[in-house]
Amino acid sequence: MKSISYKRHRFPPEVITYAVWAYFRFTMSLRDVEDLLAERGIDVSYETIRCWCLKFGPQIAKNLKKQRPAAARIWHLDEMVVSINGKRMYLWRAVDAEGEVLDMLMQSRRNAGAATRLMRKLLKNQPMPPQEIITDGLKSYGAALRKLGMDHLHRAGRLRENNRAENSHLPIRRRERKMQRFKSAASAQRFLSTHAAFYNTFYTQRHLTSRRTLRTLRGEAQAAWARATIAA
């Protein structure tokens, strides 16, 4: 992993990384993070925190992604409508059978070409090809997979069969409301890609695990975070 340089910053790395972690980990605004730091005696403006998140967020996300184990080979694909400056956009997303966010792509169309671009991005970035691809009834998925010669892996199910993807939209909807909608397609893509790496690292299905297992998972996540934010 690439170490991160915090040179020429007035605040120490511990403060910077804590602010970035709080912003992407929880449904908080930049002003919320400013208040959180102020309660701890650290006087920093929300605009400075914004700069930290833009500069260090993607770098940390890359380091977190490199530490993730290989995803499950059952993929769930779905798209969600996002309104940006009054224009309808579509966020195409893919998650595995465990809810791990595999990738996403903000696009203006909801057709076979858009589905093909998502699949090509997935196949390029994932180390293992899928064994099964589950989608809803949108015909664009079938057309895209036939074009890529993967239609034998496709299972177009009902809404319940693709619940894994539907439920994974909820954290994004919460962030969208907190941020009062995304301002542009590029900024939404950048933020959500970074957010996905943080989500994958720290999300634990605590209702399905014992307290001992939960402590272990949290310890592993914190260790991964420490490695991802190590200073140069």
Tab-separated table of N, CA, C and O in Angstrom, residues 37-132:
chain	number	residue	atom	x	y	z
A	37	LEU	N	-15.264	17.902	16.350
A	37	LEU	CA	-13.886	18.256	16.670
A	37	LEU	C	-13.822	19.411	17.660
A	37	LEU	O	-12.954	19.437	18.544
A	38	ALA	N	-14.750	20.367	17.527
A	38	ALA	CA	-14.766	21.507	18.448
A	38	ALA	C	-15.027	21.050	19.876
A	38	ALA	O	-14.458	21.597	20.839
A	39	GLU	N	-15.881	20.034	20.045
A	39	GLU	CA	-16.156	19.502	21.382
A	39	GLU	C	-14.909	18.900	22.002
A	39	GLU	O	-14.778	18.851	23.216
A	40	ARG	N	-13.977	18.475	21.140
A	40	ARG	CA	-12.716	17.907	21.616
A	40	ARG	C	-11.604	18.952	21.681
A	40	ARG	O	-10.438	18.609	21.822
A	41	GLY	N	-11.972	20.235	21.536
A	41	GLY	CA	-11.002	21.307	21.662
A	41	GLY	C	-10.199	21.586	20.423
A	41	GLY	O	-9.147	22.237	20.487
A	42	ILE	N	-10.655	21.116	19.250
A	42	ILE	CA	-9.925	21.316	17.996
A	42	ILE	C	-10.721	22.294	17.135
A	42	ILE	O	-11.829	21.997	16.693
A	43	ASP	N	-10.168	23.466	16.912
A	43	ASP	CA	-10.847	24.523	16.169
A	43	ASP	C	-10.446	24.442	14.701
A	43	ASP	O	-9.355	24.848	14.314
A	44	VAL	N	-11.348	23.901	13.876
A	44	VAL	CA	-11.095	23.764	12.452
A	44	VAL	C	-12.404	24.004	11.712
A	44	VAL	O	-13.465	23.604	12.179
A	45	SER	N	-12.364	24.681	10.579
A	45	SER	CA	-13.575	25.006	9.840
A	45	SER	C	-14.029	23.817	8.996
A	45	SER	O	-13.232	22.948	8.624
A	46	TYR	N	-15.303	23.828	8.650
A	46	TYR	CA	-15.848	22.734	7.833
A	46	TYR	C	-15.271	22.767	6.420
A	46	TYR	O	-15.178	21.734	5.757
A	47	GLU	N	-14.859	23.932	5.931
A	47	GLU	CA	-14.238	24.005	4.615
A	47	GLU	C	-12.881	23.308	4.620
A	47	GLU	O	-12.494	22.669	3.630
A	48	THR	N	-12.152	23.424	5.713
A	48	THR	CA	-10.888	22.687	5.826
A	48	THR	C	-11.146	21.189	5.834
A	48	THR	O	-10.414	20.412	5.193
A	49	ILE	N	-12.173	20.776	6.542
A	49	ILE	CA	-12.528	19.358	6.575
A	49	ILE	C	-12.918	18.877	5.186
A	49	ILE	O	-12.567	17.767	4.776
A	50	ARG	N	-13.628	19.724	4.424
A	50	ARG	CA	-13.976	19.372	3.052
A	50	ARG	C	-12.715	19.118	2.218
A	50	ARG	O	-12.633	18.139	1.463
A	51	CYS	N	-11.729	19.998	2.368
A	51	CYS	CA	-10.469	19.823	1.633
A	51	CYS	C	-9.766	18.534	2.040
A	51	CYS	O	-9.207	17.825	1.191
A	52	TRP	N	-9.782	18.221	3.328
A	52	TRP	CA	-9.176	16.970	3.791
A	52	TRP	C	-9.866	15.768	3.150
A	52	TRP	O	-9.203	14.825	2.700
A	53	CYS	N	-11.204	15.797	3.123
A	53	CYS	CA	-11.950	14.659	2.574
A	53	CYS	C	-11.702	14.493	1.084
A	53	CYS	O	-11.578	13.363	0.587
A	54	LEU	N	-11.602	15.617	0.362
A	54	LEU	CA	-11.345	15.539	-1.078
A	54	LEU	C	-9.933	15.049	-1.369
A	54	LEU	O	-9.713	14.295	-2.324
A	55	LYS	N	-8.987	15.461	-0.546
A	55	LYS	CA	-7.589	15.104	-0.801
A	55	LYS	C	-7.242	13.706	-0.298
A	55	LYS	O	-6.637	12.907	-1.025
A	56	PHE	N	-7.619	13.404	0.951
A	56	PHE	CA	-7.172	12.156	1.566
A	56	PHE	C	-8.184	11.014	1.451
A	56	PHE	O	-7.791	9.846	1.525
A	57	GLY	N	-9.463	11.345	1.267
A	57	GLY	CA	-10.474	10.295	1.190
A	57	GLY	C	-10.204	9.252	0.110
A	57	GLY	O	-10.148	8.049	0.394
A	58	PRO	N	-10.012	9.670	-1.161
A	58	PRO	CA	-9.745	8.681	-2.215
A	58	PRO	C	-8.456	7.891	-1.996
A	58	PRO	O	-8.391	6.700	-2.312
A	59	GLN	N	-7.411	8.536	-1.441
A	59	GLN	CA	-6.157	7.823	-1.185
A	59	GLN	C	-6.352	6.729	-0.131
A	59	GLN	O	-5.882	5.595	-0.290
A	60	ILE	N	-7.054	7.083	0.937
A	60	ILE	CA	-7.314	6.094	1.987
A	60	ILE	C	-8.207	4.983	1.453
A	60	ILE	O	-8.009	3.802	1.766
A	61	ALA	N	-9.201	5.343	0.634
A	61	ALA	CA	-10.105	4.341	0.073
A	61	ALA	C	-9.353	3.315	-0.770
A	61	ALA	O	-9.629	2.114	-0.699
A	62	LYS	N	-8.380	3.782	-1.561
A	62	LYS	CA	-7.580	2.855	-2.368
A	62	LYS	C	-6.827	1.863	-1.473
A	62	LYS	O	-6.758	0.667	-1.770
A	63	ASN	N	-6.263	2.367	-0.386
A	63	ASN	CA	-5.528	1.483	0.527
A	63	ASN	C	-6.462	0.499	1.222
A	63	ASN	O	-6.081	-0.649	1.477
A	64	LEU	N	-7.665	0.948	1.538
A	64	LEU	CA	-8.632	0.036	2.158
A	64	LEU	C	-9.061	-1.056	1.182
A	64	LEU	O	-9.205	-2.228	1.566
A	65	LYS	N	-9.271	-0.680	-0.076
A	65	LYS	CA	-9.697	-1.661	-1.073
A	65	LYS	C	-8.647	-2.754	-1.270
A	65	LYS	O	-8.987	-3.924	-1.469
A	66	LYS	N	-7.375	-2.369	-1.210
A	66	LYS	CA	-6.309	-3.349	-1.430
A	66	LYS	C	-6.259	-4.404	-0.327
A	66	LYS	O	-5.691	-5.479	-0.534
A	67	GLN	N	-6.835	-4.097	0.817
A	67	GLN	CA	-6.802	-5.035	1.937
A	67	GLN	C	-8.032	-5.934	2.010
A	67	GLN	O	-8.069	-6.854	2.816
A	68	ARG	N	-9.029	-5.663	1.180
A	68	ARG	CA	-10.251	-6.447	1.247
A	68	ARG	C	-10.037	-7.829	0.640
A	68	ARG	O	-9.339	-7.983	-0.362
A	69	PRO	N	-10.626	-8.868	1.238
A	69	PRO	CA	-10.547	-10.202	0.626
A	69	PRO	C	-11.370	-10.258	-0.651
A	69	PRO	O	-12.170	-9.348	-0.934
A	70	ALA	N	-11.175	-11.303	-1.420
A	70	ALA	CA	-11.924	-11.457	-2.665
A	70	ALA	C	-13.420	-11.526	-2.371
A	70	ALA	O	-13.853	-12.143	-1.395
A	71	ALA	N	-14.201	-10.882	-3.206
A	71	ALA	CA	-15.649	-10.842	-3.005
A	71	ALA	C	-16.272	-12.189	-3.339
A	71	ALA	O	-15.687	-13.021	-4.037
A	72	ALA	N	-17.483	-12.394	-2.824
A	72	ALA	CA	-18.243	-13.592	-3.185
A	72	ALA	C	-18.548	-13.557	-4.681
A	72	ALA	O	-18.666	-12.481	-5.280
A	73	ARG	N	-18.701	-14.720	-5.278
A	73	ARG	CA	-18.833	-14.791	-6.724
A	73	ARG	C	-20.289	-14.802	-7.197
A	73	ARG	O	-20.573	-15.123	-8.348
A	74	ILE	N	-21.196	-14.461	-6.316
A	74	ILE	CA	-22.588	-14.218	-6.690
A	74	ILE	C	-22.806	-12.709	-6.647
A	74	ILE	O	-22.694	-12.088	-5.593
A	75	TRP	N	-23.091	-12.130	-7.784
A	75	TRP	CA	-23.222	-10.679	-7.888
A	75	TRP	C	-24.680	-10.281	-8.025
A	75	TRP	O	-25.457	-10.925	-8.738
A	76	HIS	N	-25.043	-9.204	-7.348
A	76	HIS	CA	-26.380	-8.624	-7.447
A	76	HIS	C	-26.242	-7.248	-8.088
A	76	HIS	O	-25.505	-6.394	-7.583
A	77	LEU	N	-26.950	-7.019	-9.175
A	77	LEU	CA	-26.878	-5.756	-9.904
A	77	LEU	C	-28.214	-5.026	-9.822
A	77	LEU	O	-29.278	-5.660	-9.904
A	78	ASP	N	-28.138	-3.730	-9.673
A	78	ASP	CA	-29.354	-2.925	-9.625
A	78	ASP	C	-28.992	-1.473	-9.915
A	78	ASP	O	-27.819	-1.084	-9.825
A	79	GLU	N	-29.988	-0.681	-10.247
A	79	GLU	CA	-29.781	0.739	-10.506
A	79	GLU	C	-30.800	1.529	-9.695
A	79	GLU	O	-31.884	1.054	-9.394
A	80	MET	N	-30.392	2.742	-9.307
A	80	MET	CA	-31.274	3.608	-8.535
A	80	MET	C	-31.299	4.994	-9.168
A	80	MET	O	-30.310	5.445	-9.752
A	81	VAL	N	-32.429	5.642	-9.071
A	81	VAL	CA	-32.596	6.968	-9.655
A	81	VAL	C	-32.025	8.009	-8.699
A	81	VAL	O	-32.290	7.983	-7.496
A	82	VAL	N	-31.235	8.928	-9.236
A	82	VAL	CA	-30.657	10.027	-8.464
A	82	VAL	C	-30.931	11.323	-9.215
A	82	VAL	O	-30.634	11.425	-10.409
A	83	SER	N	-31.490	12.303	-8.530
A	83	SER	CA	-31.772	13.597	-9.140
A	83	SER	C	-30.605	14.544	-8.874
A	83	SER	O	-30.252	14.804	-7.722
A	84	ILE	N	-29.995	15.067	-9.946
A	84	ILE	CA	-28.864	15.983	-9.840
A	84	ILE	C	-29.176	17.232	-10.647
A	84	ILE	O	-29.313	17.162	-11.873
A	85	ASN	N	-29.313	18.355	-9.947
A	85	ASN	CA	-29.653	19.628	-10.589
A	85	ASN	C	-30.910	19.520	-11.454
A	85	ASN	O	-30.975	20.062	-12.569
A	86	GLY	N	-31.890	18.794	-10.948
A	86	GLY	CA	-33.149	18.642	-11.661
A	86	GLY	C	-33.130	17.629	-12.788
A	86	GLY	O	-34.154	17.417	-13.448
A	87	LYS	N	-31.996	16.983	-13.021
A	87	LYS	CA	-31.876	15.998	-14.091
A	87	LYS	C	-31.861	14.593	-13.501
A	87	LYS	O	-31.198	14.338	-12.512
A	88	ARG	N	-32.591	13.702	-14.132
A	88	ARG	CA	-32.642	12.320	-13.664
A	88	ARG	C	-31.404	11.560	-14.131
A	88	ARG	O	-31.122	11.480	-15.323
A	89	MET	N	-30.668	11.027	-13.156
A	89	MET	CA	-29.497	10.200	-13.431
A	89	MET	C	-29.723	8.822	-12.826
A	89	MET	O	-30.617	8.634	-11.988
A	90	TYR	N	-28.895	7.871	-13.245
A	90	TYR	CA	-29.025	6.501	-12.752
A	90	TYR	C	-27.690	6.038	-12.185
A	90	TYR	O	-26.657	6.106	-12.855
A	91	LEU	N	-27.735	5.613	-10.931
A	91	LEU	CA	-26.551	5.061	-10.285
A	91	LEU	C	-26.625	3.548	-10.385
A	91	LEU	O	-27.436	2.905	-9.729
A	92	TRP	N	-25.785	2.976	-11.241
A	92	TRP	CA	-25.729	1.524	-11.433
A	92	TRP	C	-24.764	0.949	-10.395
A	92	TRP	O	-23.631	1.411	-10.272
A	93	ARG	N	-25.221	-0.066	-9.652
A	93	ARG	CA	-24.415	-0.593	-8.556
A	93	ARG	C	-24.381	-2.116	-8.603
A	93	ARG	O	-25.281	-2.758	-9.136
A	94	ALA	N	-23.316	-2.654	-8.026
A	94	ALA	CA	-23.181	-4.106	-7.909
A	94	ALA	C	-22.684	-4.449	-6.512
A	94	ALA	O	-21.750	-3.816	-6.009
A	95	VAL	N	-23.316	-5.414	-5.877
A	95	VAL	CA	-22.882	-5.922	-4.578
A	95	VAL	C	-22.799	-7.436	-4.663
A	95	VAL	O	-23.385	-8.056	-5.557
A	96	ASP	N	-22.041	-8.029	-3.739
A	96	ASP	CA	-21.960	-9.489	-3.740
A	96	ASP	C	-23.000	-10.059	-2.785
A	96	ASP	O	-23.832	-9.341	-2.212
A	97	ALA	N	-22.960	-11.366	-2.581
A	97	ALA	CA	-23.964	-12.043	-1.772
A	97	ALA	C	-23.902	-11.664	-0.300
A	97	ALA	O	-24.855	-11.898	0.446
A	98	GLU	N	-22.782	-11.072	0.135
A	98	GLU	CA	-22.627	-10.652	1.531
A	98	GLU	C	-22.895	-9.165	1.728
A	98	GLU	O	-22.738	-8.648	2.833
A	99	GLY	N	-23.271	-8.462	0.665
A	99	GLY	CA	-23.531	-7.034	0.769
A	99	GLY	C	-22.312	-6.160	0.521
A	99	GLY	O	-22.397	-4.935	0.640
A	100	GLU	N	-21.184	-6.761	0.179
A	100	GLU	CA	-19.975	-5.987	-0.145
A	100	GLU	C	-20.202	-5.205	-1.430
A	100	GLU	O	-20.615	-5.759	-2.457
A	101	VAL	N	-19.948	-3.917	-1.389
A	101	VAL	CA	-20.117	-3.082	-2.587
A	101	VAL	C	-18.961	-3.357	-3.539
A	101	VAL	O	-17.799	-3.124	-3.209
A	102	LEU	N	-19.273	-3.843	-4.737
A	102	LEU	CA	-18.247	-4.195	-5.707
A	102	LEU	C	-17.830	-2.992	-6.547
A	102	LEU	O	-16.648	-2.733	-6.725
A	103	ASP	N	-18.810	-2.284	-7.066
A	103	ASP	CA	-18.504	-1.118	-7.887
A	103	ASP	C	-19.793	-0.379	-8.181
A	103	ASP	O	-20.895	-0.882	-7.921
A	104	MET	N	-19.658	0.814	-8.745
A	104	MET	CA	-20.818	1.621	-9.100
A	104	MET	C	-20.426	2.555	-10.230
A	104	MET	O	-19.239	2.842	-10.442
A	105	LEU	N	-21.439	3.018	-10.951
A	105	LEU	CA	-21.181	3.896	-12.085
A	105	LEU	C	-22.387	4.801	-12.279
A	105	LEU	O	-23.502	4.323	-12.485
A	106	MET	N	-22.170	6.110	-12.198
A	106	MET	CA	-23.231	7.085	-12.422
A	106	MET	C	-23.358	7.336	-13.922
A	106	MET	O	-22.383	7.687	-14.589
A	107	GLN	N	-24.576	7.153	-14.450
A	107	GLN	CA	-24.801	7.310	-15.878
A	107	GLN	C	-26.137	8.008	-16.119
A	107	GLN	O	-27.021	8.012	-15.263
A	108	SER	N	-26.269	8.562	-17.300
A	108	SER	CA	-27.485	9.291	-17.644
A	108	SER	C	-28.535	8.402	-18.293
A	108	SER	O	-29.686	8.822	-18.440
A	109	ARG	N	-28.169	7.198	-18.689
A	109	ARG	CA	-29.089	6.305	-19.394
A	109	ARG	C	-29.387	5.046	-18.560
A	109	ARG	O	-28.624	4.672	-17.676
A	110	ARG	N	-30.503	4.454	-18.915
A	110	ARG	CA	-30.930	3.198	-18.283
A	110	ARG	C	-31.214	2.180	-19.384
A	110	ARG	O	-32.319	1.710	-19.571
A	111	ASN	N	-30.148	1.862	-20.121
A	111	ASN	CA	-30.313	0.983	-21.277
A	111	ASN	C	-29.209	-0.069	-21.294
A	111	ASN	O	-28.415	-0.176	-20.357
A	112	ALA	N	-29.158	-0.846	-22.378
A	112	ALA	CA	-28.191	-1.932	-22.464
A	112	ALA	C	-26.751	-1.408	-22.498
A	112	ALA	O	-25.845	-2.053	-21.959
A	113	GLY	N	-26.542	-0.257	-23.130
A	113	GLY	CA	-25.192	0.310	-23.172
A	113	GLY	C	-24.688	0.658	-21.785
A	113	GLY	O	-23.516	0.414	-21.451
A	114	ALA	N	-25.560	1.228	-20.945
A	114	ALA	CA	-25.169	1.571	-19.579
A	114	ALA	C	-24.881	0.313	-18.766
A	114	ALA	O	-23.915	0.261	-17.995
A	115	ALA	N	-25.701	-0.712	-18.939
A	115	ALA	CA	-25.478	-1.971	-18.231
A	115	ALA	C	-24.173	-2.629	-18.680
A	115	ALA	O	-23.438	-3.208	-17.869
A	116	THR	N	-23.854	-2.521	-19.963
A	116	THR	CA	-22.605	-3.087	-20.481
A	116	THR	C	-21.390	-2.389	-19.893
A	116	THR	O	-20.398	-3.035	-19.530
A	117	ARG	N	-21.462	-1.052	-19.782
A	117	ARG	CA	-20.337	-0.308	-19.199
A	117	ARG	C	-20.108	-0.715	-17.739
A	117	ARG	O	-18.951	-0.829	-17.299
A	118	LEU	N	-21.179	-0.915	-16.995
A	118	LEU	CA	-21.024	-1.367	-15.611
A	118	LEU	C	-20.369	-2.737	-15.563
A	118	LEU	O	-19.442	-2.967	-14.768
A	119	MET	N	-20.821	-3.669	-16.410
A	119	MET	CA	-20.268	-5.017	-16.388
A	119	MET	C	-18.793	-5.023	-16.787
A	119	MET	O	-17.988	-5.739	-16.177
A	120	ARG	N	-18.427	-4.236	-17.762
A	120	ARG	CA	-17.018	-4.193	-18.174
A	120	ARG	C	-16.138	-3.629	-17.060
A	120	ARG	O	-15.017	-4.093	-16.846
A	121	LYS	N	-16.647	-2.637	-16.359
A	121	LYS	CA	-15.893	-2.075	-15.235
A	121	LYS	C	-15.741	-3.112	-14.131
A	121	LYS	O	-14.668	-3.251	-13.525
A	122	LEU	N	-16.798	-3.864	-13.865
A	122	LEU	CA	-16.742	-4.906	-12.843
A	122	LEU	C	-15.722	-5.989	-13.207
A	122	LEU	O	-14.897	-6.400	-12.381
A	123	LEU	N	-15.788	-6.477	-14.434
A	123	LEU	CA	-14.894	-7.545	-14.866
A	123	LEU	C	-13.432	-7.096	-14.868
A	123	LEU	O	-12.525	-7.896	-14.627
A	124	LYS	N	-13.213	-5.804	-15.109
A	124	LYS	CA	-11.851	-5.279	-15.112
A	124	LYS	C	-11.287	-5.176	-13.698
A	124	LYS	O	-10.097	-5.459	-13.470
A	125	ASN	N	-12.125	-4.784	-12.728
A	125	ASN	CA	-11.638	-4.479	-11.381
A	125	ASN	C	-11.746	-5.624	-10.395
A	125	ASN	O	-11.093	-5.585	-9.347
A	126	GLN	N	-12.558	-6.632	-10.696
A	126	GLN	CA	-12.710	-7.741	-9.765
A	126	GLN	C	-11.716	-8.862	-10.089
A	126	GLN	O	-11.576	-9.241	-11.261
A	127	PRO	N	-11.048	-9.420	-9.090
A	127	PRO	CA	-10.036	-10.446	-9.365
A	127	PRO	C	-10.616	-11.777	-9.830
A	127	PRO	O	-9.946	-12.525	-10.523
A	128	MET	N	-11.872	-12.063	-9.453
A	128	MET	CA	-12.498	-13.334	-9.807
A	128	MET	C	-13.780	-13.074	-10.576
A	128	MET	O	-14.566	-12.192	-10.199
A	129	PRO	N	-14.031	-13.825	-11.658
A	129	PRO	CA	-15.282	-13.644	-12.410
A	129	PRO	C	-16.461	-14.207	-11.609
A	129	PRO	O	-16.282	-15.023	-10.712
A	130	PRO	N	-17.676	-13.787	-11.931
A	130	PRO	CA	-18.837	-14.262	-11.164
A	130	PRO	C	-19.242	-15.677	-11.552
A	130	PRO	O	-18.972	-16.144	-12.655
A	131	GLN	N	-19.900	-16.332	-10.617
A	131	GLN	CA	-20.526	-17.623	-10.902
A	131	GLN	C	-22.009	-17.464	-11.218
A	131	GLN	O	-22.597	-18.305	-11.894
A	132	GLU	N	-22.585	-16.390	-10.717
A	132	GLU	CA	-23.999	-16.113	-10.958
A	132	GLU	C	-24.233	-14.603	-10.849
A	132	GLU	O	-23.624	-13.938	-10.011
